PDB file of C-alpha atoms in Angstrom:
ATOM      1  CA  UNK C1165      22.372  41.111  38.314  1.00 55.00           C
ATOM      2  CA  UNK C1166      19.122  41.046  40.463  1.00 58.00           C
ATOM      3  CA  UNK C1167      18.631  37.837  39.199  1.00 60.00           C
ATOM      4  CA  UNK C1168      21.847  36.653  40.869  1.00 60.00           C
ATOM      5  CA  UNK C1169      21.136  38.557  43.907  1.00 60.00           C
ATOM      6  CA  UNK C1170      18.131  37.266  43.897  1.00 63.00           C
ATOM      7  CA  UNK C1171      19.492  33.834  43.869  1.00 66.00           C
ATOM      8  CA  UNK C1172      22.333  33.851  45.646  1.00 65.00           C
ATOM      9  CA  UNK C1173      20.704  34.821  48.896  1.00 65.00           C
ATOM     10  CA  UNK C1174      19.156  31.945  49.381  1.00 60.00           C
ATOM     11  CA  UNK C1175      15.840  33.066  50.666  1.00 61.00           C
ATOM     12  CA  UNK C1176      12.919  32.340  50.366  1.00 61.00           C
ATOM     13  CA  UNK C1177      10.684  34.477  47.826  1.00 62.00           C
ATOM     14  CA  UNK C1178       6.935  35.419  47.790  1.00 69.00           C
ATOM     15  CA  UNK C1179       6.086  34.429  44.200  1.00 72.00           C
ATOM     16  CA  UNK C1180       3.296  33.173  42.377  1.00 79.00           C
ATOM     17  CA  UNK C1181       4.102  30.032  40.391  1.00 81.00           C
ATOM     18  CA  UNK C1182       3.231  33.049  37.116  1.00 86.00           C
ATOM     19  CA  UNK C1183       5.901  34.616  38.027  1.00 82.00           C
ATOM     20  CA  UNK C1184       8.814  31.633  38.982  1.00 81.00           C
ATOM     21  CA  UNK C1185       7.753  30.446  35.685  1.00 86.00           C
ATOM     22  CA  UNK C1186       8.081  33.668  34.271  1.00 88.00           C
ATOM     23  CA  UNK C1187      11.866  34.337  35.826  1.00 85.00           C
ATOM     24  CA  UNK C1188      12.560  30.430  34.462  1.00 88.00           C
ATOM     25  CA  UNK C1189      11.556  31.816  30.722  1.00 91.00           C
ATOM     26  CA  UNK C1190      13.883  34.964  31.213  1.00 90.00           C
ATOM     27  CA  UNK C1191      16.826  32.726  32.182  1.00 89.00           C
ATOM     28  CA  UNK C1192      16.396  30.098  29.597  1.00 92.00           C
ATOM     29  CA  UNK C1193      16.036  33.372  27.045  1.00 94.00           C
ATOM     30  CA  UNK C1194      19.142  34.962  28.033  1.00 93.00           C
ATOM     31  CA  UNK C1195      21.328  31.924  28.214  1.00 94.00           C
ATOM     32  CA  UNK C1196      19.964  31.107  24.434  1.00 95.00           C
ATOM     33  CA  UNK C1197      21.182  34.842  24.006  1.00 95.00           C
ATOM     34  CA  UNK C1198      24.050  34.472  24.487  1.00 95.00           C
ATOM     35  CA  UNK C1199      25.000  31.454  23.195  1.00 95.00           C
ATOM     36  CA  UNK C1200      24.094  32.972  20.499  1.00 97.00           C
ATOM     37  CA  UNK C1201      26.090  35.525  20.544  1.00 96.00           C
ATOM     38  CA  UNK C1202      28.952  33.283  21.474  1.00 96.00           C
ATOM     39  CA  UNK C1203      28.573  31.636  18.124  1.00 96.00           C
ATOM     40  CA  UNK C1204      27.898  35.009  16.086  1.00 97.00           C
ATOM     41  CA  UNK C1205      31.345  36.415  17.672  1.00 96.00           C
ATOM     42  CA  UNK C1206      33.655  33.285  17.084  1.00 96.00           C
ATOM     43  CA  UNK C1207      32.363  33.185  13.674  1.00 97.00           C
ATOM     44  CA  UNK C1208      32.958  37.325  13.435  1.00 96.00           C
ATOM     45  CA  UNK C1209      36.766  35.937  14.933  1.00 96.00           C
ATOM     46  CA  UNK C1210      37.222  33.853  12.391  1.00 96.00           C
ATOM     47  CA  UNK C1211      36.150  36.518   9.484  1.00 96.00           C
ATOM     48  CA  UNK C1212      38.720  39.306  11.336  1.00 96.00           C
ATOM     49  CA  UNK C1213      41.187  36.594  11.625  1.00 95.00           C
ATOM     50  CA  UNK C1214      41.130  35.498   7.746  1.00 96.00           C
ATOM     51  CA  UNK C1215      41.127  39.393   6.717  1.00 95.00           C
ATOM     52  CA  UNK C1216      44.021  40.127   9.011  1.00 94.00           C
ATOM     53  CA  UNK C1217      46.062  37.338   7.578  1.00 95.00           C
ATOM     54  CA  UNK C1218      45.390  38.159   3.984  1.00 95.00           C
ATOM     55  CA  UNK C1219      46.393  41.872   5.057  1.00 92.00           C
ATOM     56  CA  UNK C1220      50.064  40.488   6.308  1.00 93.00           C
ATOM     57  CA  UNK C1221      50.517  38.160   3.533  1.00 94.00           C
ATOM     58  CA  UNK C1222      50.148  40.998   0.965  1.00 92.00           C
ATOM     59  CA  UNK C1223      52.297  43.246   2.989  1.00 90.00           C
ATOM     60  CA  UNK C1224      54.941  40.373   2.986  1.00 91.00           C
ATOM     61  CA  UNK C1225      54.541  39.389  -0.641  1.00 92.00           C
ATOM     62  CA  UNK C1226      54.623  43.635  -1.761  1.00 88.00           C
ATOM     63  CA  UNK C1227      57.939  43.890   0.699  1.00 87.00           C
ATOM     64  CA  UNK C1228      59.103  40.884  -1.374  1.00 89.00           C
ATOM     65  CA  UNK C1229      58.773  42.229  -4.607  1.00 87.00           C
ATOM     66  CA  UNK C1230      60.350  45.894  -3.530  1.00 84.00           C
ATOM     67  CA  UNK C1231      63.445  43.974  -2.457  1.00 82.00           C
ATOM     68  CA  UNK C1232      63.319  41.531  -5.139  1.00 83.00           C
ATOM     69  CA  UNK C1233      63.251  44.637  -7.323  1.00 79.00           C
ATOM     70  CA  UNK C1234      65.637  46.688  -5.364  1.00 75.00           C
ATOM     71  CA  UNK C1235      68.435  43.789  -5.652  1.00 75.00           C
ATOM     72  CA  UNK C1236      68.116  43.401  -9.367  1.00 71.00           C
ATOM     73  CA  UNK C1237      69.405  47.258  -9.822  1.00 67.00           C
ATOM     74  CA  UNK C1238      71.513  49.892  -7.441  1.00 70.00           C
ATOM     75  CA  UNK C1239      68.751  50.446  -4.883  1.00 72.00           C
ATOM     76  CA  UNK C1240      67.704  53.503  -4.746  1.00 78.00           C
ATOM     77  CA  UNK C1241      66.278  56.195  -2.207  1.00 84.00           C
ATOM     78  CA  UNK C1242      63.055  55.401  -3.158  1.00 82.00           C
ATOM     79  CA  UNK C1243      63.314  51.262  -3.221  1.00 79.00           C
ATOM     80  CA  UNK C1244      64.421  52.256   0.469  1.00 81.00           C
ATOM     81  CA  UNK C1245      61.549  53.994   1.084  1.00 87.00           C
ATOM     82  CA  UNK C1246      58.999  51.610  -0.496  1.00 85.00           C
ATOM     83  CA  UNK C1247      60.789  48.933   1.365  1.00 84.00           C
ATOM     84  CA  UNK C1248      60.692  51.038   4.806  1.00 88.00           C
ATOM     85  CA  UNK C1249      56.686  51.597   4.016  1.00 90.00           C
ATOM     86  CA  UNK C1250      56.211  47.906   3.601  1.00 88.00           C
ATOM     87  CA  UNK C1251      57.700  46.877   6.502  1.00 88.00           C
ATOM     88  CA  UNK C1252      55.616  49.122   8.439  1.00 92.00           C
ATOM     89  CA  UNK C1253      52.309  47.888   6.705  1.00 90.00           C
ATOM     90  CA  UNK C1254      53.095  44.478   7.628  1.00 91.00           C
ATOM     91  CA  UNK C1255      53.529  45.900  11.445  1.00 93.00           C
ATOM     92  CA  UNK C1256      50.159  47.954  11.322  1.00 93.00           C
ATOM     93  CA  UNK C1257      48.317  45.000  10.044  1.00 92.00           C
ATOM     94  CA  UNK C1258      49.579  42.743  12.644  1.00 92.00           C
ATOM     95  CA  UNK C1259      48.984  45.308  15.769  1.00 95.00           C
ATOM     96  CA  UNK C1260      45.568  45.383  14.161  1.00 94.00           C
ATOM     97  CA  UNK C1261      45.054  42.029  13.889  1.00 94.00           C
ATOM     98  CA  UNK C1262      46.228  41.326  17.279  1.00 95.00           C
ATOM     99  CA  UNK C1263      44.494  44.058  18.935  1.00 95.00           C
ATOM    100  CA  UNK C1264      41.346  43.168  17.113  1.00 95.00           C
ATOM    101  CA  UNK C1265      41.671  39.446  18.343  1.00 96.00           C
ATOM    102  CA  UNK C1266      42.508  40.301  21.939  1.00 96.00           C
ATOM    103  CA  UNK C1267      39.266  42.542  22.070  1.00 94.00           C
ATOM    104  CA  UNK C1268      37.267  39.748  20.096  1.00 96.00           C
ATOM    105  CA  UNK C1269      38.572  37.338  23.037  1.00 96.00           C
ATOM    106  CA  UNK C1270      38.128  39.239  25.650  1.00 95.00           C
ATOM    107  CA  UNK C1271      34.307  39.421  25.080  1.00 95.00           C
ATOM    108  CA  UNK C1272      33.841  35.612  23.675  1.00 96.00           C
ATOM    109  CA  UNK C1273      35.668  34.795  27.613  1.00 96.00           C
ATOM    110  CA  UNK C1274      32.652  37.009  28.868  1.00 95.00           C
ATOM    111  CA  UNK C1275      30.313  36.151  26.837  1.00 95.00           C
ATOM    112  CA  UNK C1276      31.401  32.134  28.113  1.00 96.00           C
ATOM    113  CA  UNK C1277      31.673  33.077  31.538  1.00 95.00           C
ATOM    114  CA  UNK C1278      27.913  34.416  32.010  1.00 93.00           C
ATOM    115  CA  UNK C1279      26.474  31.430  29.660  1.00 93.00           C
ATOM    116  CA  UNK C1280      28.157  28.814  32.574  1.00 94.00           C
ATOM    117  CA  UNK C1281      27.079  30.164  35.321  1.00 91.00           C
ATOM    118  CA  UNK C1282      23.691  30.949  34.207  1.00 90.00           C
ATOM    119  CA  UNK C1283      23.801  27.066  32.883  1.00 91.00           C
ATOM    120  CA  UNK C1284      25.748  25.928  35.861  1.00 92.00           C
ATOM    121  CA  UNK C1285      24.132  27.843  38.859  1.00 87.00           C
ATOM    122  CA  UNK C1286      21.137  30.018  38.451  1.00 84.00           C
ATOM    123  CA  UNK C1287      18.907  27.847  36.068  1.00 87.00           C
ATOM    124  CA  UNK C1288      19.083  25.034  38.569  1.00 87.00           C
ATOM    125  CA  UNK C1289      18.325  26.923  40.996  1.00 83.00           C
ATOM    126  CA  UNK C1290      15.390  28.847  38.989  1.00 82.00           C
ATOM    127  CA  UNK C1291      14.298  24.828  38.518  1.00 82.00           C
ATOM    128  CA  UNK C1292      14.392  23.939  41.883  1.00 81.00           C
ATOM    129  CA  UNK C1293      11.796  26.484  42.921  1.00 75.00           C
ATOM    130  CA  UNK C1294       8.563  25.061  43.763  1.00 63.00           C
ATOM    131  CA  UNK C1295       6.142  26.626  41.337  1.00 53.00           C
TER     132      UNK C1295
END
């Protein structure tokens, strides 16, 4: 942030070539940062994404076999119940999986945001300063 103000004022600065050179370091640091953080948390989506899917396909395939079982004999209260429970695991693992993912994306659209304009607009202007 004072970086940016910094920047974005356009004025001119009393600073030793040390320290331009210096504030040129900081932003090359922090945009390798969080780039690499970018990468760590679309890997990490991936990983929440895989476990997610595997939780809804064995909520699916256990809702399967209760009904599979319930239709091969009367149903009874409790095949209704075990069915009713599956059902609802399937929902809880896909309100976390899609909670989890919207959170996930909501920081990897940060974490993109802040790596392009630090790219885009404050290291060239960090490079244009005479040092």
């Amino acid at each position: 942030t004072t970086l940016s103000g910094f920047l974005d004022t356009g004025k001119k600065i009393d600073a030793t070539p040390q320290q331009i050179a210096d504030l040129k370091a900081i932003a090359d640091n922090y945009w390798t940062a969080l780039n690499d953080a970018l990468d760590i948390y679309t890997r990490y989506k991936a990983a929440i994404k895989e476990r997610g899917e595997k939780a809804i396909d064995d909520a699916l395939k256990a809702k399967a076999e209760i009904e599979a079982k319930a239709n091969l004999s009367t149903t009874t209260e409790q095949d209704a119940k075990d069915i009713e429970a599956a059902v609802g695991a399937e929902t809880t693992a896909r309100t976390k999986l899609k909670s989890q993912i919207d959170d996930i994306d909501a920081f990897i659209t940060r974490l993109t945001s802040d790596s392009g304009i630090l790219k885009e607009t404050y290291i060239p202007k960090l490079d244009s300063l005479k040092t």
